[in-house]
mmCIF file of C-alpha atoms in Angstrom:
data_model
loop_
_atom_site.group_PDB
_atom_site.id
_atom_site.type_symbol
_atom_site.label_atom_id
_atom_site.label_comp_id
_atom_site.label_asym_id
_atom_site.label_seq_id
_atom_site.Cartn_x
_atom_site.Cartn_y
_atom_site.Cartn_z
ATOM 1 C CA MET A 1 0.002 -0.032 0.131
ATOM 2 C CA GLY A 2 1.628 3.489 -1.191
ATOM 3 C CA ALA A 3 1.627 6.811 1.547
ATOM 4 C CA LYS A 4 -1.492 8.095 -0.317
ATOM 5 C CA GLY A 5 -3.548 4.690 0.565
ATOM 6 C CA ALA A 6 -2.389 4.937 4.286
ATOM 7 C CA ASN A 7 -3.388 8.441 4.149
ATOM 8 C CA GLU A 8 -6.425 7.927 3.749
ATOM 9 C CA ARG A 9 -7.255 4.730 5.790
ATOM 10 C CA ALA A 10 -5.819 6.929 8.703
ATOM 11 C CA HIS A 11 -8.304 9.822 8.020
ATOM 12 C CA VAL A 12 -11.240 7.438 7.409
ATOM 13 C CA LEU A 13 -10.270 5.287 10.865
ATOM 14 C CA GLU A 14 -9.752 9.002 12.832
ATOM 15 C CA ARG A 15 -12.956 10.015 11.117
ATOM 16 C CA ARG A 16 -14.660 6.870 12.444
ATOM 17 C CA ASP A 17 -13.403 7.745 15.784
ATOM 18 C CA SER A 18 -14.555 11.259 16.181
ATOM 19 C CA GLU A 19 -17.890 10.054 14.884
ATOM 20 C CA GLU A 20 -17.761 7.127 17.599
ATOM 21 C CA ARG A 21 -17.263 9.510 20.409
ATOM 22 C CA GLU A 22 -20.271 11.944 18.793
ATOM 23 C CA ARG A 23 -22.206 9.341 19.549
ATOM 24 C CA GLY A 24 -21.121 8.900 23.074
ATOM 25 C CA ARG A 25 -21.549 12.223 23.972
ATOM 26 C CA GLY A 26 -24.965 11.898 22.500
ATOM 27 C CA ARG A 27 -25.625 8.805 24.789
ATOM 28 C CA ALA A 28 -24.402 10.179 27.571
ATOM 29 C CA LEU A 29 -26.335 13.275 27.526
ATOM 30 C CA PHE A 30 -29.439 11.604 25.938
ATOM 31 C CA PHE A 31 -29.251 9.175 28.929
ATOM 32 C CA SER A 32 -28.127 11.926 31.596
ATOM 33 C CA ARG A 33 -30.856 12.708 34.186
ATOM 34 C CA PRO A 34 -31.329 15.982 35.756
ATOM 35 C CA GLU A 35 -31.519 16.545 39.890
ATOM 36 C CA LYS A 36 -34.445 15.799 41.337
ATOM 37 C CA PRO A 37 -36.042 18.764 42.499
ATOM 38 C CA GLN A 38 -36.082 19.146 46.654
ATOM 39 C CA PRO A 39 -39.810 19.189 47.572
ATOM 40 C CA ALA A 40 -40.456 22.675 49.099
ATOM 41 C CA PRO A 41 -41.160 22.555 53.210
ATOM 42 C CA PRO A 42 -44.329 22.324 54.576
ATOM 43 C CA PRO A 43 -46.208 25.338 56.150
ATOM 44 C CA PRO A 44 -45.702 25.185 59.905
ATOM 45 C CA LYS A 45 -48.803 23.931 61.778
ATOM 46 C CA LYS A 46 -50.722 26.308 62.937
ATOM 47 C CA ASN A 47 -51.866 26.369 66.652
ATOM 48 C CA LEU A 48 -55.580 26.021 67.127
ATOM 49 C CA SER A 49 -55.384 26.243 70.825
ATOM 50 C CA SER A 50 -55.463 29.637 72.653
ATOM 51 C CA GLN A 51 -54.754 30.176 76.532
ATOM 52 C CA GLN A 52 -55.922 33.533 78.268
ATOM 53 C CA ILE A 53 -55.609 34.410 81.940
ATOM 54 C CA THR A 54 -58.341 36.196 82.917
ATOM 55 C CA THR A 55 -58.599 37.906 86.318
ATOM 56 C CA LEU A 56 -62.457 37.727 88.230
ATOM 57 C CA PRO A 57 -63.648 40.704 89.917
ATOM 58 C CA ASN A 58 -63.782 38.619 93.005
ATOM 59 C CA GLY A 59 -60.004 38.114 92.372
ATOM 60 C CA LEU A 60 -59.802 34.744 91.188
ATOM 61 C CA ARG A 61 -57.915 33.698 87.930
ATOM 62 C CA VAL A 62 -59.046 32.254 85.385
ATOM 63 C CA ALA A 63 -57.024 30.157 82.822
ATOM 64 C CA THR A 64 -58.457 29.240 80.023
ATOM 65 C CA GLU A 65 -57.667 26.712 76.996
ATOM 66 C CA ALA A 66 -59.802 26.815 73.806
ATOM 67 C CA THR A 67 -59.744 24.292 71.247
ATOM 68 C CA PRO A 68 -62.391 24.386 67.976
ATOM 69 C CA HIS A 69 -64.141 21.411 67.154
ATOM 70 C CA ALA A 70 -63.784 19.552 70.410
ATOM 71 C CA GLN A 71 -67.088 18.717 72.051
ATOM 72 C CA THR A 72 -65.892 18.136 76.008
ATOM 73 C CA ALA A 73 -64.327 20.229 78.334
ATOM 74 C CA ALA A 74 -62.459 19.673 81.751
ATOM 75 C CA VAL A 75 -62.735 22.522 84.483
ATOM 76 C CA GLY A 76 -60.481 22.335 87.875
ATOM 77 C CA VAL A 77 -60.307 24.191 90.880
ATOM 78 C CA TRP A 78 -56.707 24.067 92.438
ATOM 79 C CA ILE A 79 -56.273 25.428 95.612
ATOM 80 C CA ASP A 80 -52.815 26.291 97.886
ATOM 81 C CA ALA A 81 -53.881 24.017 100.501
ATOM 82 C CA GLY A 82 -51.618 20.894 99.930
ATOM 83 C CA SER A 83 -50.088 18.649 103.125
ATOM 84 C CA ARG A 84 -47.167 21.127 102.873
ATOM 85 C CA TYR A 85 -49.377 23.802 104.200
ATOM 86 C CA GLU A 86 -50.444 21.821 106.966
ATOM 87 C CA SER A 87 -48.905 21.773 110.786
ATOM 88 C CA ALA A 88 -47.872 18.639 112.234
ATOM 89 C CA ALA A 89 -51.407 18.552 114.405
ATOM 90 C CA THR A 90 -53.052 19.221 111.288
ATOM 91 C CA ASN A 91 -51.600 17.305 108.481
ATOM 92 C CA GLY A 92 -53.763 15.164 106.792
ATOM 93 C CA ALA A 93 -56.415 17.852 107.211
ATOM 94 C CA ALA A 94 -56.677 18.585 103.485
ATOM 95 C CA HIS A 95 -56.624 14.732 102.165
ATOM 96 C CA PHE A 96 -59.809 14.337 104.539
ATOM 97 C CA LEU A 97 -61.531 17.458 103.496
ATOM 98 C CA GLU A 98 -61.438 15.986 100.207
ATOM 99 C CA HIS A 99 -63.019 13.279 101.177
ATOM 100 C CA MET A 100 -66.144 15.349 102.405
ATOM 101 C CA ALA A 101 -66.613 17.625 99.514
ATOM 102 C CA PHE A 102 -68.722 15.193 97.870
ATOM 103 C CA LYS A 103 -71.018 14.370 101.203
ATOM 104 C CA GLY A 104 -73.410 16.565 100.408
ATOM 105 C CA THR A 105 -73.663 20.313 100.544
ATOM 106 C CA ALA A 106 -76.776 22.131 101.422
ATOM 107 C CA VAL A 107 -78.282 22.229 98.000
ATOM 108 C CA ARG A 108 -77.394 18.923 97.131
ATOM 109 C CA ASP A 109 -77.395 15.786 99.191
ATOM 110 C CA THR A 110 -74.567 12.802 98.332
ATOM 111 C CA ARG A 111 -77.073 11.395 96.032
ATOM 112 C CA GLN A 112 -77.965 14.662 94.231
ATOM 113 C CA LEU A 113 -74.857 15.341 93.688
ATOM 114 C CA GLU A 114 -74.029 11.695 91.877
ATOM 115 C CA GLN A 115 -77.063 11.939 89.910
ATOM 116 C CA GLU A 116 -76.727 15.311 88.475
ATOM 117 C CA VAL A 117 -73.597 14.462 87.318
ATOM 118 C CA GLU A 118 -74.604 11.121 85.755
ATOM 119 C CA ASP A 119 -77.218 12.484 83.997
ATOM 120 C CA MET A 120 -74.825 15.367 82.318
ATOM 121 C CA GLY A 121 -72.477 11.841 81.218
ATOM 122 C CA GLY A 122 -69.558 13.877 83.208
ATOM 123 C CA HIS A 123 -67.032 12.598 85.771
ATOM 124 C CA LEU A 124 -66.549 14.407 88.965
ATOM 125 C CA ASN A 125 -63.466 13.579 91.092
ATOM 126 C CA ALA A 126 -60.458 15.618 93.209
ATOM 127 C CA TYR A 127 -56.774 14.674 94.607
ATOM 128 C CA THR A 128 -55.151 16.196 97.141
ATOM 129 C CA SER A 129 -51.027 16.746 96.585
ATOM 130 C CA ARG A 130 -48.153 17.896 98.817
ATOM 131 C CA GLU A 131 -48.940 21.558 96.999
ATOM 132 C CA GLN A 132 -52.239 21.587 96.026
ATOM 133 C CA THR A 133 -55.706 20.264 96.427
ATOM 134 C CA CYS A 134 -57.480 19.982 92.964
ATOM 135 C CA TYR A 135 -61.554 19.396 92.391
ATOM 136 C CA TYR A 136 -62.321 18.822 88.630
ATOM 137 C CA ALA A 137 -64.941 17.889 86.446
ATOM 138 C CA ARG A 138 -64.931 16.542 82.952
ATOM 139 C CA VAL A 139 -68.051 17.002 80.756
ATOM 140 C CA PHE A 140 -69.471 17.908 77.453
ATOM 141 C CA SER A 141 -68.994 22.142 76.247
ATOM 142 C CA GLY A 142 -72.417 22.550 76.786
ATOM 143 C CA ASP A 143 -72.430 21.418 80.347
ATOM 144 C CA VAL A 144 -69.714 23.868 81.499
ATOM 145 C CA ALA A 145 -71.601 25.848 83.279
ATOM 146 C CA ARG A 146 -73.568 23.249 85.274
ATOM 147 C CA ALA A 147 -69.981 21.849 86.162
ATOM 148 C CA VAL A 148 -68.723 25.195 87.100
ATOM 149 C CA ASP A 149 -71.898 25.211 89.664
ATOM 150 C CA ILE A 150 -71.138 22.089 90.925
ATOM 151 C CA LEU A 151 -67.759 22.615 92.045
ATOM 152 C CA ALA A 152 -68.653 26.087 93.302
ATOM 153 C CA ASP A 153 -71.284 24.423 95.613
ATOM 154 C CA ILE A 154 -69.106 21.542 97.212
ATOM 155 C CA LEU A 155 -66.240 24.708 97.883
ATOM 156 C CA GLN A 156 -68.667 26.920 99.756
ATOM 157 C CA ASN A 157 -71.509 24.702 100.989
ATOM 158 C CA SER A 158 -70.429 21.694 101.771
ATOM 159 C CA LYS A 159 -72.253 20.590 104.849
ATOM 160 C CA LEU A 160 -69.305 18.274 106.849
ATOM 161 C CA ASP A 161 -71.626 16.463 108.605
ATOM 162 C CA GLU A 162 -70.409 15.173 111.990
ATOM 163 C CA GLY A 163 -71.704 12.010 110.903
ATOM 164 C CA ALA A 164 -70.422 11.823 108.092
ATOM 165 C CA ILE A 165 -66.613 12.727 108.990
ATOM 166 C CA GLU A 166 -67.217 9.917 111.412
ATOM 167 C CA ARG A 167 -67.837 7.386 108.812
ATOM 168 C CA GLU A 168 -65.198 8.922 106.288
ATOM 169 C CA ARG A 169 -62.295 8.670 109.219
ATOM 170 C CA ASP A 170 -62.615 4.648 108.747
ATOM 171 C CA VAL A 171 -62.650 4.928 104.795
ATOM 172 C CA ILE A 172 -59.460 7.051 105.143
ATOM 173 C CA LEU A 173 -57.972 4.328 108.013
ATOM 174 C CA ARG A 174 -58.630 1.524 105.162
ATOM 175 C CA GLU A 175 -56.864 3.422 102.345
ATOM 176 C CA MET A 176 -53.969 4.049 104.272
ATOM 177 C CA GLN A 177 -53.817 0.295 104.629
ATOM 178 C CA GLU A 178 -53.938 0.255 101.130
ATOM 179 C CA VAL A 179 -51.159 2.780 100.550
ATOM 180 C CA GLU A 180 -48.760 1.031 102.916
ATOM 181 C CA GLY A 181 -48.913 -1.996 100.810
ATOM 182 C CA VAL A 182 -47.969 -0.220 97.745
ATOM 183 C CA PRO A 183 -44.346 -0.309 97.326
ATOM 184 C CA GLU A 184 -44.067 2.432 95.247
ATOM 185 C CA GLU A 185 -46.197 4.829 97.355
ATOM 186 C CA VAL A 186 -43.915 4.002 100.341
ATOM 187 C CA VAL A 187 -40.751 4.312 98.749
ATOM 188 C CA PHE A 188 -41.929 8.140 97.660
ATOM 189 C CA ASP A 189 -42.820 9.153 101.067
ATOM 190 C CA HIS A 190 -39.630 7.773 103.099
ATOM 191 C CA LEU A 191 -37.578 9.731 100.140
ATOM 192 C CA HIS A 192 -39.616 13.119 101.546
ATOM 193 C CA ALA A 193 -39.452 12.047 104.846
ATOM 194 C CA THR A 194 -35.711 11.834 104.476
ATOM 195 C CA ALA A 195 -34.525 14.354 101.758
ATOM 196 C CA PHE A 196 -37.257 17.057 103.905
ATOM 197 C CA GLN A 197 -36.552 16.346 107.215
ATOM 198 C CA GLN A 198 -38.079 18.291 110.019
ATOM 199 C CA THR A 199 -40.226 20.567 107.191
ATOM 200 C CA PRO A 200 -43.623 20.195 105.850
ATOM 201 C CA LEU A 201 -42.861 18.633 102.527
ATOM 202 C CA GLY A 202 -41.387 15.485 104.540
ATOM 203 C CA ARG A 203 -44.678 14.430 105.863
ATOM 204 C CA THR A 204 -47.125 12.608 104.402
ATOM 205 C CA ILE A 205 -50.434 13.699 102.269
ATOM 206 C CA LEU A 206 -53.126 11.223 104.221
ATOM 207 C CA GLY A 207 -51.180 12.413 107.761
ATOM 208 C CA PRO A 208 -50.948 9.723 110.376
ATOM 209 C CA ALA A 209 -53.148 7.488 111.722
ATOM 210 C CA ALA A 210 -53.688 9.620 114.938
ATOM 211 C CA ASN A 211 -54.747 12.795 112.889
ATOM 212 C CA VAL A 212 -57.319 11.010 111.393
ATOM 213 C CA LYS A 213 -58.790 9.837 114.249
ATOM 214 C CA SER A 214 -58.659 13.366 115.910
ATOM 215 C CA LEU A 215 -58.975 16.002 113.193
ATOM 216 C CA THR A 216 -62.262 17.929 113.588
ATOM 217 C CA ARG A 217 -64.948 19.662 111.640
ATOM 218 C CA CYS A 218 -63.273 23.161 113.064
ATOM 219 C CA VAL A 219 -59.931 22.558 111.382
ATOM 220 C CA GLN A 220 -61.665 21.134 107.987
ATOM 221 C CA VAL A 221 -63.305 24.317 107.766
ATOM 222 C CA SER A 222 -60.274 26.564 108.102
ATOM 223 C CA ILE A 223 -58.665 24.630 105.078
ATOM 224 C CA LEU A 224 -61.848 24.706 103.400
ATOM 225 C CA LEU A 225 -61.558 28.732 103.653
ATOM 226 C CA PRO A 226 -59.604 29.185 100.292
ATOM 227 C CA PRO A 227 -56.685 31.925 100.792
ATOM 228 C CA PRO A 228 -55.971 34.687 98.083
ATOM 229 C CA SER A 229 -53.579 32.994 96.184
ATOM 230 C CA GLU A 230 -56.546 30.291 95.115
ATOM 231 C CA VAL A 231 -56.653 29.922 91.250
ATOM 232 C CA VAL A 232 -59.305 28.435 89.375
ATOM 233 C CA ARG A 233 -58.617 26.628 85.929
ATOM 234 C CA THR A 234 -60.584 25.665 83.275
ATOM 235 C CA ARG A 235 -59.418 23.602 79.793
ATOM 236 C CA GLN A 236 -62.538 24.612 77.880
ATOM 237 C CA ARG A 237 -62.966 23.132 74.504
ATOM 238 C CA ASN A 238 -65.133 24.422 71.596
ATOM 239 C CA SER A 239 -65.545 27.864 73.425
ATOM 240 C CA ASN A 240 -64.326 30.929 72.763
ATOM 241 C CA ALA A 241 -62.782 31.858 76.318
ATOM 242 C CA PRO A 242 -64.214 35.760 76.804
ATOM 243 C CA PHE A 243 -67.677 34.790 75.870
ATOM 244 C CA PHE A 244 -67.006 31.243 78.005
ATOM 245 C CA LEU A 245 -66.233 33.300 81.085
ATOM 246 C CA GLN A 246 -69.419 35.932 80.441
ATOM 247 C CA SER A 247 -71.351 32.935 80.608
ATOM 248 C CA LEU A 248 -70.636 31.971 83.988
ATOM 249 C CA PRO A 249 -72.534 33.139 87.099
ATOM 250 C CA PRO A 250 -70.762 35.117 89.622
ATOM 251 C CA LEU A 251 -68.783 33.213 92.293
ATOM 252 C CA PRO A 252 -68.224 34.783 95.034
ATOM 253 C CA LEU A 253 -65.464 33.434 97.563
ATOM 254 C CA PRO A 254 -67.109 32.010 100.918
ATOM 255 C CA HIS A 255 -66.807 33.824 104.275
ATOM 256 C CA SER A 256 -67.875 31.802 106.566
ATOM 257 C CA LEU A 257 -69.445 27.835 107.218
#
């Protein structure tokens, strides 16, 4: 093969390689995938609940939280009358009074109280801690005013009948025996007694058995009269807080029993 033929062959091979490279680029371009766009971040969730603190003319502070579209409500009264505010002689009085709150008032006897709550499909209860005593009700949103009326009644008008007090002593003493059989309860009582020695926080909530056997109606009345720091807290659902408060009857603080 002459020089001319060799040059032509080299030229053909070079052109073929060039075409292959171009086709390779084309395939690369054809099969290349653009970067997948990142989805937009979701919008921040709106807080559908609203909280408001209102001070009533009688000085009570009301914390209200409204959640639209819900059909139930919880209403509670928190009173600074826990065991830490008791002396050694009155230790257990706040818990004793919690039991007595559901034993009838000047307006409702025990049966009427239970029946009224049951007719609403509600729940009425209370608990005592070292810091506070709480009385609360869970009802449908349309029954909030009735629930507040019941709570106000048991707090202001409880009869504290002497006969009921004597009967309740045995109930509380049995409760104390049950608590003593629960290790979780006993451990924390011993923990408080060790950590807060010689202070009211070191005492138990139920108090000693000797106090339960001797607490009088007079002592219970002194616990029932709320201090100025009493706080009423409501968790009202499906209601606008200002209108909810406007719909309630006035609830004056008790002055005497």
